[in-house]
Amino acid sequence: DCAAPCSLACPARLDIPAFIGHLAAGRHREAIAVIKERIPLPAALGRICPRYCERVCRRAGRTYLSADGSQPAMPGPQEPVAICALARFAADVDAAEQEPYVPPRRAATGKRVAVVGAGPAGLSAAFYLLQDGHACTIFDAHSDPGGAFRYAVPESRLPKQALDADIEVIRRLGAEFRMNVRLGADFALDDLRRDYDAVFLACPRPGIKADRRTLRTNLEGVFAGGKAVSGPDPGVRAVAAGHLAATCIHQYLSGHEV
Ligand code: SF4
């Protein structure tokens, strides 16, 4: 196979064999670097993802025989590889480091992007746009970032400390957070279009439709995600939609066709 079925089943297309290979060899830094190429919030998703990848794991249900085929080499049938738990382990080990991994950032482009919505899609978009050298300001009506991860998932499933560790890396990359402000009440979309080079609406806005492939709207420089793109899953699909938004916006800001 060219790509592992588990990686293809992950909506974020995480390179699962690569990160597990690094973990198995004790290369924790490399493991988290591979994970963060696709998953900006691994401590959070490592606790709440529905584990699409594990459903297609080839190890599941297999019985492995000894070399001569006479007896089981392992008590079978086998469970799928615990991919989600391994990603969570890598994230937790990294968060406990004195200097957790922060991806490298390209030279500043001088471009500014406004991201409306500090949930998984908005945070993910900012995470990748910042690495591309664009300045990002994230606006949200809540007092703390995290969106559905913070306000819809109980602490028993997703401790705030784990989510905060993920968000801290985005802050260290240079994200500016403007909390307790609401689009339409405290600022208008036209304000953002005037003050920023591009806008990403990570939360659904009535009357604004986006192309599902490019996330472009009919407003110049305005891209939109939300449930129309990521579906009802507020987790890894939203994170993947944020990554797509960052890719499209970076292309737009670089003067390329989106
Ligand atoms: S647990 Fe979820 S986010 Fe992690 S690799 Fe599997 S599908 Fe992707």
PDB file of C-alpha atoms and ligand atoms in Angstrom:
ATOM      1  CA  ASP A   1       0.000   0.000   0.000  1.00  0.00           C
ATOM      2  CA  CYS A   2       1.083   3.598  -0.587  1.00  0.00           C
ATOM      3  CA  ALA A   3      -0.727   4.836   2.539  1.00  0.00           C
ATOM      4  CA  ALA A   4      -1.843   2.969   5.629  1.00  0.00           C
ATOM      5  CA  PRO A   5      -5.638   2.459   5.866  1.00  0.00           C
ATOM      6  CA  CYS A   6      -5.619   4.024   9.345  1.00  0.00           C
ATOM      7  CA  SER A   7      -4.079   7.245   7.989  1.00  0.00           C
ATOM      8  CA  LEU A   8      -6.614   7.346   5.162  1.00  0.00           C
ATOM      9  CA  ALA A   9      -9.456   6.831   7.664  1.00  0.00           C
ATOM     10  CA  CYS A  10      -8.284   9.704   9.871  1.00  0.00           C
ATOM     11  CA  PRO A  11     -10.084  12.870   8.666  1.00  0.00           C
ATOM     12  CA  ALA A  12      -6.897  14.841   9.412  1.00  0.00           C
ATOM     13  CA  ARG A  13      -4.748  12.310   7.458  1.00  0.00           C
ATOM     14  CA  LEU A  14      -2.289  11.866  10.310  1.00  0.00           C
ATOM     15  CA  ASP A  15       0.776   9.819   9.315  1.00  0.00           C
ATOM     16  CA  ILE A  16       0.087   7.161  11.938  1.00  0.00           C
ATOM     17  CA  PRO A  17       2.861   4.654  11.065  1.00  0.00           C
ATOM     18  CA  ALA A  18       5.439   7.479  11.186  1.00  0.00           C
ATOM     19  CA  PHE A  19       4.476   8.812  14.608  1.00  0.00           C
ATOM     20  CA  ILE A  20       4.143   5.338  16.131  1.00  0.00           C
ATOM     21  CA  GLY A  21       7.543   4.407  14.680  1.00  0.00           C
ATOM     22  CA  HIS A  22       9.116   7.419  16.410  1.00  0.00           C
ATOM     23  CA  LEU A  23       7.356   6.599  19.672  1.00  0.00           C
ATOM     24  CA  ALA A  24       8.494   2.969  19.522  1.00  0.00           C
ATOM     25  CA  ALA A  25      12.084   4.173  19.097  1.00  0.00           C
ATOM     26  CA  GLY A  26      11.760   6.591  22.028  1.00  0.00           C
ATOM     27  CA  ARG A  27      11.897   9.676  19.757  1.00  0.00           C
ATOM     28  CA  HIS A  28       9.137  11.612  21.482  1.00  0.00           C
ATOM     29  CA  ARG A  29      10.019  14.980  19.965  1.00  0.00           C
ATOM     30  CA  GLU A  30       9.867  13.584  16.443  1.00  0.00           C
ATOM     31  CA  ALA A  31       6.594  11.803  17.256  1.00  0.00           C
ATOM     32  CA  ILE A  32       4.866  14.992  18.400  1.00  0.00           C
ATOM     33  CA  ALA A  33       6.303  16.888  15.409  1.00  0.00           C
ATOM     34  CA  VAL A  34       4.673  14.372  13.033  1.00  0.00           C
ATOM     35  CA  ILE A  35       1.394  14.561  14.968  1.00  0.00           C
ATOM     36  CA  LYS A  36       1.348  18.360  14.896  1.00  0.00           C
ATOM     37  CA  GLU A  37       1.755  18.374  11.134  1.00  0.00           C
ATOM     38  CA  ARG A  38      -1.904  17.322  11.082  1.00  0.00           C
ATOM     39  CA  ILE A  39      -3.367  17.575  14.589  1.00  0.00           C
ATOM     40  CA  PRO A  40      -2.908  20.899  16.399  1.00  0.00           C
ATOM     41  CA  LEU A  41      -4.886  19.747  19.455  1.00  0.00           C
ATOM     42  CA  PRO A  42      -3.578  16.224  20.155  1.00  0.00           C
ATOM     43  CA  ALA A  43      -3.966  16.254  23.945  1.00  0.00           C
ATOM     44  CA  ALA A  44      -7.654  17.085  23.478  1.00  0.00           C
ATOM     45  CA  LEU A  45      -8.370  14.804  20.509  1.00  0.00           C
ATOM     46  CA  GLY A  46      -6.404  12.003  22.154  1.00  0.00           C
ATOM     47  CA  ARG A  47      -9.187  11.958  24.733  1.00  0.00           C
ATOM     48  CA  ILE A  48     -12.352  12.502  22.719  1.00  0.00           C
ATOM     49  CA  CYS A  49     -11.779  11.422  19.100  1.00  0.00           C
ATOM     50  CA  PRO A  50     -14.189   8.660  17.936  1.00  0.00           C
ATOM     51  CA  ARG A  51     -11.053   6.862  16.582  1.00  0.00           C
ATOM     52  CA  TYR A  52     -11.995   6.461  12.937  1.00  0.00           C
ATOM     53  CA  CYS A  53      -8.480   5.105  12.347  1.00  0.00           C
ATOM     54  CA  GLU A  54      -8.796   2.165  14.725  1.00  0.00           C
ATOM     55  CA  ARG A  55     -11.955   0.904  12.983  1.00  0.00           C
ATOM     56  CA  VAL A  56      -9.889  -0.057   9.934  1.00  0.00           C
ATOM     57  CA  CYS A  57      -6.773  -1.282  11.739  1.00  0.00           C
ATOM     58  CA  ARG A  58      -5.589  -4.474  10.044  1.00  0.00           C
ATOM     59  CA  ARG A  59      -4.407  -5.889  13.337  1.00  0.00           C
ATOM     60  CA  ALA A  60      -7.969  -6.073  14.661  1.00  0.00           C
ATOM     61  CA  GLY A  61      -9.401  -9.573  14.731  1.00  0.00           C
ATOM     62  CA  ARG A  62      -6.196 -11.223  13.474  1.00  0.00           C
ATOM     63  CA  THR A  63      -4.606 -14.255  15.079  1.00  0.00           C
ATOM     64  CA  TYR A  64      -0.823 -14.289  14.804  1.00  0.00           C
ATOM     65  CA  LEU A  65       0.801 -17.712  14.629  1.00  0.00           C
ATOM     66  CA  SER A  66       4.305 -18.739  15.613  1.00  0.00           C
ATOM     67  CA  ALA A  67       6.937 -18.977  12.848  1.00  0.00           C
ATOM     68  CA  ASP A  68       6.157 -22.659  12.178  1.00  0.00           C
ATOM     69  CA  GLY A  69       2.416 -21.974  12.262  1.00  0.00           C
ATOM     70  CA  SER A  70       1.788 -24.541  14.985  1.00  0.00           C
ATOM     71  CA  GLN A  71       0.513 -22.245  17.734  1.00  0.00           C
ATOM     72  CA  PRO A  72      -0.609 -18.656  18.337  1.00  0.00           C
ATOM     73  CA  ALA A  73       2.349 -16.320  18.828  1.00  0.00           C
ATOM     74  CA  MET A  74       0.088 -13.989  20.794  1.00  0.00           C
ATOM     75  CA  PRO A  75      -3.208 -14.747  22.453  1.00  0.00           C
ATOM     76  CA  GLY A  76      -5.687 -13.773  19.758  1.00  0.00           C
ATOM     77  CA  PRO A  77      -7.731 -12.450  18.157  1.00  0.00           C
ATOM     78  CA  GLN A  78      -5.991  -9.075  18.446  1.00  0.00           C
ATOM     79  CA  GLU A  79      -7.414  -5.663  19.298  1.00  0.00           C
ATOM     80  CA  PRO A  80      -6.704  -2.734  16.954  1.00  0.00           C
ATOM     81  CA  VAL A  81      -3.563  -0.726  17.695  1.00  0.00           C
ATOM     82  CA  ALA A  82      -4.473   1.869  20.344  1.00  0.00           C
ATOM     83  CA  ILE A  83      -3.650   4.769  18.009  1.00  0.00           C
ATOM     84  CA  CYS A  84      -5.674   7.389  19.854  1.00  0.00           C
ATOM     85  CA  ALA A  85      -4.138   6.499  23.225  1.00  0.00           C
ATOM     86  CA  LEU A  86      -0.649   6.600  21.690  1.00  0.00           C
ATOM     87  CA  ALA A  87      -1.254  10.089  20.254  1.00  0.00           C
ATOM     88  CA  ARG A  88      -2.533  11.199  23.638  1.00  0.00           C
ATOM     89  CA  PHE A  89       0.566   9.722  25.306  1.00  0.00           C
ATOM     90  CA  ALA A  90       2.849  11.597  22.897  1.00  0.00           C
ATOM     91  CA  ALA A  91       0.960  14.839  23.574  1.00  0.00           C
ATOM     92  CA  ASP A  92       1.036  14.403  27.350  1.00  0.00           C
ATOM     93  CA  VAL A  93       4.756  13.563  27.378  1.00  0.00           C
ATOM     94  CA  ASP A  94       5.426  16.674  25.297  1.00  0.00           C
ATOM     95  CA  ALA A  95       3.231  18.899  27.487  1.00  0.00           C
ATOM     96  CA  ALA A  96       5.203  17.769  30.548  1.00  0.00           C
ATOM     97  CA  GLU A  97       8.494  18.905  28.960  1.00  0.00           C
ATOM     98  CA  GLN A  98      10.050  22.136  30.164  1.00  0.00           C
ATOM     99  CA  GLU A  99       9.904  23.394  26.562  1.00  0.00           C
ATOM    100  CA  PRO A 100       7.007  21.694  24.743  1.00  0.00           C
ATOM    101  CA  TYR A 101       7.353  21.400  20.985  1.00  0.00           C
ATOM    102  CA  VAL A 102       6.441  24.542  19.040  1.00  0.00           C
ATOM    103  CA  PRO A 103       6.566  24.095  15.255  1.00  0.00           C
ATOM    104  CA  PRO A 104       8.936  26.392  13.332  1.00  0.00           C
ATOM    105  CA  ARG A 105       7.462  29.595  11.919  1.00  0.00           C
ATOM    106  CA  ARG A 106       8.373  30.991   8.503  1.00  0.00           C
ATOM    107  CA  ALA A 107       9.503  34.617   8.117  1.00  0.00           C
ATOM    108  CA  ALA A 108       6.713  37.133   8.707  1.00  0.00           C
ATOM    109  CA  THR A 109       4.739  37.888   5.546  1.00  0.00           C
ATOM    110  CA  GLY A 110       3.257  41.130   6.869  1.00  0.00           C
ATOM    111  CA  LYS A 111      -0.240  39.736   6.201  1.00  0.00           C
ATOM    112  CA  ARG A 112      -2.901  39.715   8.904  1.00  0.00           C
ATOM    113  CA  VAL A 113      -5.737  37.231   9.245  1.00  0.00           C
ATOM    114  CA  ALA A 114      -8.814  37.566  11.455  1.00  0.00           C
ATOM    115  CA  VAL A 115     -10.238  34.263  12.678  1.00  0.00           C
ATOM    116  CA  VAL A 116     -13.758  34.410  14.103  1.00  0.00           C
ATOM    117  CA  GLY A 117     -14.362  31.530  16.497  1.00  0.00           C
ATOM    118  CA  ALA A 118     -11.817  30.050  18.909  1.00  0.00           C
ATOM    119  CA  GLY A 119     -13.150  26.501  18.623  1.00  0.00           C
ATOM    120  CA  PRO A 120     -11.237  23.585  17.083  1.00  0.00           C
ATOM    121  CA  ALA A 121     -11.605  24.834  13.476  1.00  0.00           C
ATOM    122  CA  GLY A 122     -10.509  28.399  14.278  1.00  0.00           C
ATOM    123  CA  LEU A 123      -7.614  27.281  16.473  1.00  0.00           C
ATOM    124  CA  SER A 124      -6.484  24.828  13.822  1.00  0.00           C
ATOM    125  CA  ALA A 125      -6.588  27.473  11.073  1.00  0.00           C
ATOM    126  CA  ALA A 126      -4.577  29.896  13.216  1.00  0.00           C
ATOM    127  CA  PHE A 127      -2.045  27.178  14.097  1.00  0.00           C
ATOM    128  CA  TYR A 128      -1.156  26.602  10.433  1.00  0.00           C
ATOM    129  CA  LEU A 129      -1.475  30.223   9.267  1.00  0.00           C
ATOM    130  CA  LEU A 130       0.956  31.324  11.983  1.00  0.00           C
ATOM    131  CA  GLN A 131       3.478  28.733  10.793  1.00  0.00           C
ATOM    132  CA  ASP A 132       3.162  30.212   7.298  1.00  0.00           C
ATOM    133  CA  GLY A 133       4.242  33.573   8.720  1.00  0.00           C
ATOM    134  CA  HIS A 134       0.859  35.324   8.823  1.00  0.00           C
ATOM    135  CA  ALA A 135      -0.244  37.230  11.923  1.00  0.00           C
ATOM    136  CA  CYS A 136      -3.485  35.873  13.384  1.00  0.00           C
ATOM    137  CA  THR A 137      -6.045  37.443  15.673  1.00  0.00           C
ATOM    138  CA  ILE A 138      -8.743  35.129  17.006  1.00  0.00           C
ATOM    139  CA  PHE A 139     -12.085  36.622  18.088  1.00  0.00           C
ATOM    140  CA  ASP A 140     -14.581  34.760  20.265  1.00  0.00           C
ATOM    141  CA  ALA A 141     -17.671  35.519  22.322  1.00  0.00           C
ATOM    142  CA  HIS A 142     -16.582  33.254  25.196  1.00  0.00           C
ATOM    143  CA  SER A 143     -14.127  34.147  27.931  1.00  0.00           C
ATOM    144  CA  ASP A 144     -11.697  31.313  27.053  1.00  0.00           C
ATOM    145  CA  PRO A 145     -10.685  29.647  23.785  1.00  0.00           C
ATOM    146  CA  GLY A 146     -11.598  26.060  22.939  1.00  0.00           C
ATOM    147  CA  GLY A 147     -15.201  26.348  21.706  1.00  0.00           C
ATOM    148  CA  ALA A 148     -17.098  23.058  21.893  1.00  0.00           C
ATOM    149  CA  PHE A 149     -14.041  21.322  23.366  1.00  0.00           C
ATOM    150  CA  ARG A 150     -14.204  23.612  26.408  1.00  0.00           C
ATOM    151  CA  TYR A 151     -17.907  24.307  26.693  1.00  0.00           C
ATOM    152  CA  ALA A 152     -19.601  21.120  25.433  1.00  0.00           C
ATOM    153  CA  VAL A 153     -17.318  18.306  26.619  1.00  0.00           C
ATOM    154  CA  PRO A 154     -17.396  17.439  30.331  1.00  0.00           C
ATOM    155  CA  GLU A 155     -14.224  17.840  32.381  1.00  0.00           C
ATOM    156  CA  SER A 156     -14.291  14.090  33.116  1.00  0.00           C
ATOM    157  CA  ARG A 157     -13.716  13.359  29.394  1.00  0.00           C
ATOM    158  CA  LEU A 158     -11.496  16.295  28.542  1.00  0.00           C
ATOM    159  CA  PRO A 159      -9.699  18.015  31.419  1.00  0.00           C
ATOM    160  CA  LYS A 160      -9.266  21.744  30.751  1.00  0.00           C
ATOM    161  CA  GLN A 161      -5.588  21.367  31.612  1.00  0.00           C
ATOM    162  CA  ALA A 162      -5.032  19.131  28.566  1.00  0.00           C
ATOM    163  CA  LEU A 163      -6.895  21.522  26.263  1.00  0.00           C
ATOM    164  CA  ASP A 164      -4.997  24.490  27.692  1.00  0.00           C
ATOM    165  CA  ALA A 165      -1.672  22.750  26.986  1.00  0.00           C
ATOM    166  CA  ASP A 166      -2.644  22.446  23.304  1.00  0.00           C
ATOM    167  CA  ILE A 167      -3.817  26.065  23.128  1.00  0.00           C
ATOM    168  CA  GLU A 168      -0.669  27.351  24.833  1.00  0.00           C
ATOM    169  CA  VAL A 169       1.394  26.177  21.842  1.00  0.00           C
ATOM    170  CA  ILE A 170      -0.831  28.230  19.509  1.00  0.00           C
ATOM    171  CA  ARG A 171      -0.350  31.210  21.806  1.00  0.00           C
ATOM    172  CA  ARG A 172       3.427  30.694  21.729  1.00  0.00           C
ATOM    173  CA  LEU A 173       3.314  30.655  17.945  1.00  0.00           C
ATOM    174  CA  GLY A 174       2.042  34.221  18.234  1.00  0.00           C
ATOM    175  CA  ALA A 175      -1.763  34.027  18.163  1.00  0.00           C
ATOM    176  CA  GLU A 176      -3.522  37.063  19.577  1.00  0.00           C
ATOM    177  CA  PHE A 177      -6.798  36.294  21.347  1.00  0.00           C
ATOM    178  CA  ARG A 178      -9.660  38.799  21.639  1.00  0.00           C
ATOM    179  CA  MET A 179     -12.194  37.166  23.907  1.00  0.00           C
ATOM    180  CA  ASN A 180     -15.663  38.268  25.083  1.00  0.00           C
ATOM    181  CA  VAL A 181     -16.421  39.950  21.763  1.00  0.00           C
ATOM    182  CA  ARG A 182     -19.261  38.980  19.459  1.00  0.00           C
ATOM    183  CA  LEU A 183     -19.428  39.421  15.701  1.00  0.00           C
ATOM    184  CA  GLY A 184     -22.421  41.581  14.850  1.00  0.00           C
ATOM    185  CA  ALA A 185     -22.591  43.142  18.332  1.00  0.00           C
ATOM    186  CA  ASP A 186     -19.056  44.309  19.195  1.00  0.00           C
ATOM    187  CA  PHE A 187     -17.608  44.416  15.681  1.00  0.00           C
ATOM    188  CA  ALA A 188     -18.822  43.972  12.131  1.00  0.00           C
ATOM    189  CA  LEU A 189     -17.573  41.787   9.318  1.00  0.00           C
ATOM    190  CA  ASP A 190     -16.854  44.946   7.322  1.00  0.00           C
ATOM    191  CA  ASP A 191     -14.498  46.108  10.123  1.00  0.00           C
ATOM    192  CA  LEU A 192     -12.510  42.894   9.777  1.00  0.00           C
ATOM    193  CA  ARG A 193     -12.431  43.130   5.980  1.00  0.00           C
ATOM    194  CA  ARG A 194     -11.075  46.667   6.281  1.00  0.00           C
ATOM    195  CA  ASP A 195      -8.431  45.889   8.930  1.00  0.00           C
ATOM    196  CA  TYR A 196      -7.232  42.424   7.848  1.00  0.00           C
ATOM    197  CA  ASP A 197      -5.959  40.850   4.635  1.00  0.00           C
ATOM    198  CA  ALA A 198      -8.226  37.814   5.034  1.00  0.00           C
ATOM    199  CA  VAL A 199     -11.011  36.640   7.336  1.00  0.00           C
ATOM    200  CA  PHE A 200     -11.888  33.099   8.361  1.00  0.00           C
ATOM    201  CA  LEU A 201     -15.368  32.612   9.801  1.00  0.00           C
ATOM    202  CA  ALA A 202     -14.887  29.390  11.750  1.00  0.00           C
ATOM    203  CA  CYS A 203     -18.421  29.458  13.099  1.00  0.00           C
ATOM    204  CA  PRO A 204     -21.557  29.331  10.946  1.00  0.00           C
ATOM    205  CA  ARG A 205     -22.937  32.735   9.899  1.00  0.00           C
ATOM    206  CA  PRO A 206     -26.485  33.028   8.608  1.00  0.00           C
ATOM    207  CA  GLY A 207     -26.588  34.043   4.966  1.00  0.00           C
ATOM    208  CA  ILE A 208     -22.902  33.311   4.269  1.00  0.00           C
ATOM    209  CA  LYS A 209     -22.229  30.258   2.151  1.00  0.00           C
ATOM    210  CA  ALA A 210     -18.818  28.845   1.342  1.00  0.00           C
ATOM    211  CA  ASP A 211     -17.532  26.638  -1.450  1.00  0.00           C
ATOM    212  CA  ARG A 212     -16.895  23.268   0.231  1.00  0.00           C
ATOM    213  CA  ARG A 213     -13.640  22.743  -1.664  1.00  0.00           C
ATOM    214  CA  THR A 214     -12.020  26.171  -1.302  1.00  0.00           C
ATOM    215  CA  LEU A 215     -14.029  27.624   1.635  1.00  0.00           C
ATOM    216  CA  ARG A 216     -14.257  30.893  -0.320  1.00  0.00           C
ATOM    217  CA  THR A 217     -17.414  32.919   0.107  1.00  0.00           C
ATOM    218  CA  ASN A 218     -18.877  35.464  -2.283  1.00  0.00           C
ATOM    219  CA  LEU A 219     -17.116  38.186  -0.236  1.00  0.00           C
ATOM    220  CA  GLU A 220     -13.549  38.936  -1.353  1.00  0.00           C
ATOM    221  CA  GLY A 221     -11.001  37.713   1.202  1.00  0.00           C
ATOM    222  CA  VAL A 222     -13.624  36.015   3.379  1.00  0.00           C
ATOM    223  CA  PHE A 223     -13.488  32.247   3.931  1.00  0.00           C
ATOM    224  CA  ALA A 224     -15.950  30.247   6.004  1.00  0.00           C
ATOM    225  CA  GLY A 225     -16.041  26.838   7.665  1.00  0.00           C
ATOM    226  CA  GLY A 226     -18.449  25.616  10.287  1.00  0.00           C
ATOM    227  CA  LYS A 227     -20.805  22.649  10.233  1.00  0.00           C
ATOM    228  CA  ALA A 228     -21.449  22.920   6.483  1.00  0.00           C
ATOM    229  CA  VAL A 229     -17.837  21.857   5.921  1.00  0.00           C
ATOM    230  CA  SER A 230     -16.921  19.703   8.905  1.00  0.00           C
ATOM    231  CA  GLY A 231     -20.345  18.156   9.571  1.00  0.00           C
ATOM    232  CA  PRO A 232     -21.743  17.737  13.057  1.00  0.00           C
ATOM    233  CA  ASP A 233     -18.429  16.301  14.417  1.00  0.00           C
ATOM    234  CA  PRO A 234     -16.891  19.088  16.514  1.00  0.00           C
ATOM    235  CA  GLY A 235     -13.599  17.171  16.763  1.00  0.00           C
ATOM    236  CA  VAL A 236     -11.101  15.950  14.222  1.00  0.00           C
ATOM    237  CA  ARG A 237     -13.270  16.900  11.222  1.00  0.00           C
ATOM    238  CA  ALA A 238     -13.405  20.492  12.483  1.00  0.00           C
ATOM    239  CA  VAL A 239      -9.629  20.423  12.984  1.00  0.00           C
ATOM    240  CA  ALA A 240      -9.203  19.153   9.417  1.00  0.00           C
ATOM    241  CA  ALA A 241     -11.532  21.905   8.129  1.00  0.00           C
ATOM    242  CA  GLY A 242      -9.366  24.476   9.929  1.00  0.00           C
ATOM    243  CA  HIS A 243      -6.275  23.071   8.230  1.00  0.00           C
ATOM    244  CA  LEU A 244      -8.024  23.275   4.844  1.00  0.00           C
ATOM    245  CA  ALA A 245      -8.987  26.885   5.586  1.00  0.00           C
ATOM    246  CA  ALA A 246      -5.373  27.749   6.434  1.00  0.00           C
ATOM    247  CA  THR A 247      -4.156  26.152   3.193  1.00  0.00           C
ATOM    248  CA  CYS A 248      -6.703  28.059   1.085  1.00  0.00           C
ATOM    249  CA  ILE A 249      -6.098  31.372   2.864  1.00  0.00           C
ATOM    250  CA  HIS A 250      -2.315  30.996   2.568  1.00  0.00           C
ATOM    251  CA  GLN A 251      -2.736  30.385  -1.155  1.00  0.00           C
ATOM    252  CA  TYR A 252      -4.971  33.451  -1.438  1.00  0.00           C
ATOM    253  CA  LEU A 253      -2.533  35.647   0.501  1.00  0.00           C
ATOM    254  CA  SER A 254       0.344  34.389  -1.648  1.00  0.00           C
ATOM    255  CA  GLY A 255      -1.475  35.619  -4.744  1.00  0.00           C
ATOM    256  CA  HIS A 256      -2.224  32.146  -6.098  1.00  0.00           C
ATOM    257  CA  GLU A 257      -5.505  30.875  -7.464  1.00  0.00           C
ATOM    258  CA  VAL A 258      -7.551  29.201  -4.699  1.00  0.00           C
TER     259      VAL A 258
HETATM  260  S1  SF4 B   1      -7.732   8.970  16.937  1.00  0.00           S
HETATM  261 FE1  SF4 B   1      -8.860  10.406  15.596  1.00  0.00          FE
HETATM  262  S2  SF4 B   1      -7.427  12.103  15.228  1.00  0.00           S
HETATM  263 FE2  SF4 B   1      -6.217  10.406  16.059  1.00  0.00          FE
HETATM  264  S3  SF4 B   1      -5.446   9.348  14.225  1.00  0.00           S
HETATM  265 FE3  SF4 B   1      -7.378   8.323  14.823  1.00  0.00          FE
HETATM  266  S4  SF4 B   1      -8.999   9.361  13.616  1.00  0.00           S
HETATM  267 FE4  SF4 B   1      -7.138  10.673  13.520  1.00  0.00          FE
END
